[in-house]
Tab-separated table of C-alpha atoms in Angstrom:
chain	number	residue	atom	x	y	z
X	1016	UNK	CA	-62.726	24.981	-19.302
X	1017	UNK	CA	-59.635	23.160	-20.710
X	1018	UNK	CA	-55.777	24.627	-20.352
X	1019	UNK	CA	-52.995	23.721	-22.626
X	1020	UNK	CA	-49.583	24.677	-22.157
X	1021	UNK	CA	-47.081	25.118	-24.703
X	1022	UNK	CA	-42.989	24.649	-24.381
X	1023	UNK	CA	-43.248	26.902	-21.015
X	1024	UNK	CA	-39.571	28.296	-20.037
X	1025	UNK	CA	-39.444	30.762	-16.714
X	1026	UNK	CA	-36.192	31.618	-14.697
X	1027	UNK	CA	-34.825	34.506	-12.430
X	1028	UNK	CA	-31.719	36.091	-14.011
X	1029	UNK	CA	-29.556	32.846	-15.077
X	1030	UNK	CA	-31.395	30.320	-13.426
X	1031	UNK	CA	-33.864	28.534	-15.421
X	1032	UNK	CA	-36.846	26.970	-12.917
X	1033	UNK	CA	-39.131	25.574	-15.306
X	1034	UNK	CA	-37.893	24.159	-18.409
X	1035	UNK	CA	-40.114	23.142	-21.629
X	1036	UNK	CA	-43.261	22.082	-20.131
X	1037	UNK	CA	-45.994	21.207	-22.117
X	1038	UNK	CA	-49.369	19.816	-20.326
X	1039	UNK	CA	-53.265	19.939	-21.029
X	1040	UNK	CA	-55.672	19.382	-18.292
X	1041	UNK	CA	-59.274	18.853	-19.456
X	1042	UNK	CA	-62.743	20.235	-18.603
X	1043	UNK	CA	-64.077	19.647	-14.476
X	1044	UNK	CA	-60.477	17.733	-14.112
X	1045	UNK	CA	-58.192	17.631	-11.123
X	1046	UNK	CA	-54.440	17.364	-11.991
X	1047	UNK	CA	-52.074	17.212	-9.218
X	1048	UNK	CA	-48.522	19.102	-9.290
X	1049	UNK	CA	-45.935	16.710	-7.350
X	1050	UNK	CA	-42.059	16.841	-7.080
X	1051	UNK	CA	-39.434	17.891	-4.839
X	1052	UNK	CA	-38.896	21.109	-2.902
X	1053	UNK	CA	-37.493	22.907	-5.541
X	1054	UNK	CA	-38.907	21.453	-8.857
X	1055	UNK	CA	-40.640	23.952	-10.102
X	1056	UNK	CA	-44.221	23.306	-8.811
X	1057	UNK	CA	-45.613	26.722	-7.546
X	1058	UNK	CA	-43.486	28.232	-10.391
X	1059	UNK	CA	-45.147	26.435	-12.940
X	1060	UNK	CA	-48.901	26.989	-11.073
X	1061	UNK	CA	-48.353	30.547	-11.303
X	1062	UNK	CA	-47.407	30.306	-15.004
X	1063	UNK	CA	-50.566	28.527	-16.223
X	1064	UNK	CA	-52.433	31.033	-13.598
X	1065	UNK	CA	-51.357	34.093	-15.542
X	1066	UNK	CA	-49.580	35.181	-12.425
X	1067	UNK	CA	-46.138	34.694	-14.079
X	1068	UNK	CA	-44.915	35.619	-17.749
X	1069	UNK	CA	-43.150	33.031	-19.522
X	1070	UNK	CA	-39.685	33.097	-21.334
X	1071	UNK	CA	-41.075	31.485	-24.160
X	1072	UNK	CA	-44.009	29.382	-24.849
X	1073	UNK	CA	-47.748	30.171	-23.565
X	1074	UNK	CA	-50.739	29.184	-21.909
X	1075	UNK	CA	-54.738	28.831	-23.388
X	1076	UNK	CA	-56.949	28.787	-21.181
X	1077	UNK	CA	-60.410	27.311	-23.256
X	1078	UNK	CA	-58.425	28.426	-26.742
X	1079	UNK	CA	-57.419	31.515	-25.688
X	1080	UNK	CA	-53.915	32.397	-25.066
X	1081	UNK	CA	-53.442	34.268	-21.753
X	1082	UNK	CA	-50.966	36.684	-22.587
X	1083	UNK	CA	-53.679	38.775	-24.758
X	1084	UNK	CA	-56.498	38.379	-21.506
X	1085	UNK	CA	-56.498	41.416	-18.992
X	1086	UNK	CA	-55.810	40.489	-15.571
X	1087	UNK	CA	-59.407	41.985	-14.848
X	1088	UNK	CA	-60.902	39.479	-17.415
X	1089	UNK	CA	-58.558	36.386	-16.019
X	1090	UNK	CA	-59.246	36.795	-12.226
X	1091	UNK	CA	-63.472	36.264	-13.715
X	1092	UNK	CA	-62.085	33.263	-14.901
X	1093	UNK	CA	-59.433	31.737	-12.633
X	1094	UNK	CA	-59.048	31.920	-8.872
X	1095	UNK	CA	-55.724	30.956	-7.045
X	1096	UNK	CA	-55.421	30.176	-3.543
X	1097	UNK	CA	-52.050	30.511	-2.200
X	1098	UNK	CA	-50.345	28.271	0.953
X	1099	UNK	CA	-50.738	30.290	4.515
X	1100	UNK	CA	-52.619	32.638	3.142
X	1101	UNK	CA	-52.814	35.239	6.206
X	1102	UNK	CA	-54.073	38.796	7.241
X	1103	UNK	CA	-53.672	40.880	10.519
X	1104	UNK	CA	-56.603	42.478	9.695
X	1105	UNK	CA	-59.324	42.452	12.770
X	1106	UNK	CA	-62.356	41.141	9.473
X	1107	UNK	CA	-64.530	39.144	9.642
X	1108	UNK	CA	-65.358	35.759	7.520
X	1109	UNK	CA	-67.675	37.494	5.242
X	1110	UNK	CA	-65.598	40.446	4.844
X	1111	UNK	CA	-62.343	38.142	3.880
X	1112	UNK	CA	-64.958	36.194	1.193
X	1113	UNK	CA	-66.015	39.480	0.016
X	1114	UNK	CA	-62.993	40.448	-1.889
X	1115	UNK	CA	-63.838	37.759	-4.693
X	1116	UNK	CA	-66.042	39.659	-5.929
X	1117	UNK	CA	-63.840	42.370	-6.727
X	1118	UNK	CA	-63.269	41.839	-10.460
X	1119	UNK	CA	-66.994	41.725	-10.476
X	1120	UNK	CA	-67.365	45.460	-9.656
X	1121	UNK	CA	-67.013	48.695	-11.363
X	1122	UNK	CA	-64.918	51.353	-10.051
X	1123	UNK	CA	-67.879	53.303	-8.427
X	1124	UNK	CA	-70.395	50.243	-8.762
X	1125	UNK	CA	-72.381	49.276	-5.423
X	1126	UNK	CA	-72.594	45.761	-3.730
X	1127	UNK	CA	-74.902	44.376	-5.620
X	1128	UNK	CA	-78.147	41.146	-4.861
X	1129	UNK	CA	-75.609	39.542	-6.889
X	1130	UNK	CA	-72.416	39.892	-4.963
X	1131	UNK	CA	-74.233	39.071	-1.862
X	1132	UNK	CA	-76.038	35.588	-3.288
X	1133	UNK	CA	-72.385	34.680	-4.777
X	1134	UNK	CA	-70.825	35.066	-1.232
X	1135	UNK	CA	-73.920	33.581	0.676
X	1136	UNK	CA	-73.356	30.948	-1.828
X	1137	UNK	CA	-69.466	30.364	-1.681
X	1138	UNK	CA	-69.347	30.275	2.406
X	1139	UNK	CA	-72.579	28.117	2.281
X	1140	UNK	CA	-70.269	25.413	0.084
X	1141	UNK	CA	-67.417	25.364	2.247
X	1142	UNK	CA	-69.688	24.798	5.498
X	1143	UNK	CA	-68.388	28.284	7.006
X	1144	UNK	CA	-71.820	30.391	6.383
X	1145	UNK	CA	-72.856	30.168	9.761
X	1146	UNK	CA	-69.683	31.814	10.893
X	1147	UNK	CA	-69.827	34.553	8.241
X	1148	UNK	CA	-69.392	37.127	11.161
X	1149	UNK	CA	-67.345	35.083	13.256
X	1150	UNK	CA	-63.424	37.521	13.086
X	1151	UNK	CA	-61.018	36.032	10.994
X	1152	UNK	CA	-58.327	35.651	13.778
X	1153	UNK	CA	-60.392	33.086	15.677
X	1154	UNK	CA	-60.449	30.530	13.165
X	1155	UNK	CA	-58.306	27.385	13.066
X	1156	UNK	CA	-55.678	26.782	9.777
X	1157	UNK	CA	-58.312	24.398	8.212
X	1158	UNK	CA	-61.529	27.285	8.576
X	1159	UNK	CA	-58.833	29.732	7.009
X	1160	UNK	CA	-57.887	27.505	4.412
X	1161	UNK	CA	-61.654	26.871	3.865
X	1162	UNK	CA	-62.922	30.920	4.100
X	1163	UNK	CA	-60.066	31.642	1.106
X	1164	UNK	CA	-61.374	28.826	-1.222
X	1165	UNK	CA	-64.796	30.467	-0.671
X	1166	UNK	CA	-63.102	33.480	-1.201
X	1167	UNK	CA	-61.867	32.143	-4.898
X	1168	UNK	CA	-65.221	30.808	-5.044
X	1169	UNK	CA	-67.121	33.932	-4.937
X	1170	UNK	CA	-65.326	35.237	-8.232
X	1171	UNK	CA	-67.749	32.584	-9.952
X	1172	UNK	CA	-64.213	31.017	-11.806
X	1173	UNK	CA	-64.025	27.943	-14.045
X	1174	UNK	CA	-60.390	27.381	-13.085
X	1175	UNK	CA	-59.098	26.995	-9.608
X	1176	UNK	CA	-55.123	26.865	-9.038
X	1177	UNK	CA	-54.258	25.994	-5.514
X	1178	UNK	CA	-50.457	25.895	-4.331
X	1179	UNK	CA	-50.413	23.692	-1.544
X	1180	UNK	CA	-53.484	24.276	0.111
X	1181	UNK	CA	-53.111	21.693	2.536
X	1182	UNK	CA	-49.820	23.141	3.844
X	1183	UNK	CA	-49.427	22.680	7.942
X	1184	UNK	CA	-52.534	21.520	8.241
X	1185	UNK	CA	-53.711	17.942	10.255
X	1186	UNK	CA	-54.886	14.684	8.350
X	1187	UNK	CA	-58.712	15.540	9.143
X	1188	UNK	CA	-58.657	19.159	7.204
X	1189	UNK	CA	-56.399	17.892	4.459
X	1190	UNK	CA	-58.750	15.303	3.420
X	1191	UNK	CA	-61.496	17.500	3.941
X	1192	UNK	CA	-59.975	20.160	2.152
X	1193	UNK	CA	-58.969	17.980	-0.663
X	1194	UNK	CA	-62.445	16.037	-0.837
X	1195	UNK	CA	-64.168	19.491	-1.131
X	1196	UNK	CA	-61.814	20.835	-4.106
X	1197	UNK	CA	-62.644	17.501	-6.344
X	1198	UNK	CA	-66.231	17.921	-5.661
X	1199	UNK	CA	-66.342	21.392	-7.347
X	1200	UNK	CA	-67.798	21.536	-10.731
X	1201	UNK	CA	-64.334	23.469	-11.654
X	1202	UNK	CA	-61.366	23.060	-13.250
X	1203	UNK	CA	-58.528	22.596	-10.262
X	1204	UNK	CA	-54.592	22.107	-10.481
X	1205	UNK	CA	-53.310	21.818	-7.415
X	1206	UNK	CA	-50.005	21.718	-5.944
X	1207	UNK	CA	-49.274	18.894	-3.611
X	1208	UNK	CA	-46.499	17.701	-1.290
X	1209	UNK	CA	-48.238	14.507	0.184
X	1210	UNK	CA	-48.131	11.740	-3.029
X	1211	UNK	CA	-50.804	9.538	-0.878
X	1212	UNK	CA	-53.367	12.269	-0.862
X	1213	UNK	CA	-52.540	13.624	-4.281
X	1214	UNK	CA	-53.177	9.337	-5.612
X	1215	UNK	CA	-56.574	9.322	-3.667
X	1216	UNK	CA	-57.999	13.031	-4.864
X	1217	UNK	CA	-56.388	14.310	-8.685
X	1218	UNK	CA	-57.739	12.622	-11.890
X	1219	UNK	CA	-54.118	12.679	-13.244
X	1220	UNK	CA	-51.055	13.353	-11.660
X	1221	UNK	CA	-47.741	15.336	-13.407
X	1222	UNK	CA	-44.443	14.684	-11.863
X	1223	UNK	CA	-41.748	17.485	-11.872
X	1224	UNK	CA	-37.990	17.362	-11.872
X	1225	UNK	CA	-35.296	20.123	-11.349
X	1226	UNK	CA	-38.102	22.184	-13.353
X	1227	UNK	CA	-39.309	19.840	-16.304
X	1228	UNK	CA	-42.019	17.726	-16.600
X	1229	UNK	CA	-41.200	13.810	-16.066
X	1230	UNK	CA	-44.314	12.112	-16.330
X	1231	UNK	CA	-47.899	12.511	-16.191
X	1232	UNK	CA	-50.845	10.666	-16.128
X	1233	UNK	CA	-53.623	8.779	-14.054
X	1234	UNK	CA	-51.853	8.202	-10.487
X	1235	UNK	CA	-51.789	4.474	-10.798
X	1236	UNK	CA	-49.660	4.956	-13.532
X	1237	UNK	CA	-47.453	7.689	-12.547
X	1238	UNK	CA	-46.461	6.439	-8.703
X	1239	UNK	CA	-44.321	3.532	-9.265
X	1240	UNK	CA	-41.945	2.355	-6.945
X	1241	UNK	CA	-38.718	3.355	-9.720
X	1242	UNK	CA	-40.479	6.891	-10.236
X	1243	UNK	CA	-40.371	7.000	-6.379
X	1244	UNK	CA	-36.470	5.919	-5.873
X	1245	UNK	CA	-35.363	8.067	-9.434
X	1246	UNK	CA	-37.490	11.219	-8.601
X	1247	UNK	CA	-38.006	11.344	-4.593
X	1248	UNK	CA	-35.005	9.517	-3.873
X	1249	UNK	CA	-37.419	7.156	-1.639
X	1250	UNK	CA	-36.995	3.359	-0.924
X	1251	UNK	CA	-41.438	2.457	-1.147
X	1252	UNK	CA	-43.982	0.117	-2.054
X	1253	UNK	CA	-46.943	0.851	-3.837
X	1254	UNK	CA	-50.231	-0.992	-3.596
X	1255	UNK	CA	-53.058	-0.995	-5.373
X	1256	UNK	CA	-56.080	-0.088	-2.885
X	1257	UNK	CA	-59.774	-1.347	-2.988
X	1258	UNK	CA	-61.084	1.956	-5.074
X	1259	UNK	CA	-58.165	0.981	-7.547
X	1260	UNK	CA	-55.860	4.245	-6.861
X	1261	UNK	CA	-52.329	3.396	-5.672
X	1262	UNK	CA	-51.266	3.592	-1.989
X	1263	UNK	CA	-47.498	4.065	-1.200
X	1264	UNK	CA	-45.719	2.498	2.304
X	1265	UNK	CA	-42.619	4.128	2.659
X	1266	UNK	CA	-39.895	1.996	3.794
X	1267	UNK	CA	-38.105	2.971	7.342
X	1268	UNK	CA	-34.750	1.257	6.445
């Protein structure tokens, strides 16, 4: 399912946060969202997510512009998983995974063989379907991280939005995370802090600045050492690794 984004404008009262973005990501691609704290980045995810009502512009998601789709219709579509997503609820794995299915349902529908095979299924893809009655509180940040994309993965979307999703997390589950989310035969934009992991995992990579788009394109050549020093105000070198895809050393002095 392909997204194209038109001219997108978004503030709170006098502050514009995303200014004139226009973007297209195509069919089973991952694009990566990079920038500095405060450039927009989950603003703009939410945008093209529906979440968020633009200024001006729009969003189409496979032709269709977004702003005439029912958030019941969307969330069949598109799933978002948020950073530190967390409950205090005492539920279990399946129960948290369960909820996807949600725009599935009728008001006084039943669960359904089909809600049940599109859970087994989603917890079975993210390795967590032997702990599908394990309670949510005793799982580690990367099972969490992992139950909530099966979550997104249970509403049977062609477009996944994640904001961060490797957020506080160690090396091992970020790459794990981030290996599993390129694997899925989905559409993904994700939000991403680390610029080594976001070169090794996204197809093509935009880079945002103080809320508009700067460049975008495949990561070996978006993450030059200039964009580094102009954008990220970083002193780095970038090599070119084995597999092609640029890896930055950041310079200590």
């Amino acid at each position: 399912m392909t997204i194209v984004a038109g001219n997108l404008v978004w503030g709170v009262g006098r502050k514009t946060i995303v200014r004139d973005v226009s973007l297209s990501v195509r069919r089973g691609e991952t694009l990566g969202l990079i920038g500095p704290n405060g450039s927009g980045k989950s603003s703009l995810l939410r945008l093209l997510a529906g979440l968020k009502r633009p200024r001006s512009g729009r969003v189409e998601i496979n032709g269709r512009d977004i702003a005439g789709v029912s958030r019941r219709t969307m969330a069949r579509q598109v799933a978002f998983v948020q950073q530190n997503a967390a409950t205090d609820t005492n539920v279990s794995v399946r129960d948290v995974v369960r909820l996807g299915r949600t725009p599935h349902r009728s008001a006084l529908g039943g669960w359904s063989t089909a809600d049940e095979a599109a859970v087994s299924a989603a917890l079975s893809r993210v390795d967590m379907h032997q702990r599908r009655a394990q309670a949510w509180q005793t799982l580690s940040g990367g099972e969490r991280q992992r139950v909530h994309i099966a979550r997104a993965l249970a509403q049977a979307p062609t477009v996944m939005f994640l904001d961060e999703p490797t957020n506080h997390l160690d090396i091992h589950h970020q790459i794990e995370i981030l290996r599993m989310v390129r694997d899925l035969d989905l559409t993904s934009i994700v939000a991403l802090h680390d610029l080594n992991l976001a070169a090794m995992f996204c197809d093509r990579i935009v880079v945002m600045q103080e809320g508009a788009l700067v460049e975008c394109g495949a990561p070996a050549d978006v993450l030059s050492q200039a964009l580094l020093k102009n954008v990220f105000r970083i002193e780095a070198e970038v090599e070119l690794a084995g597999s092609g895809r640029p890896h930055i050393r950041f310079c200590s002095d």
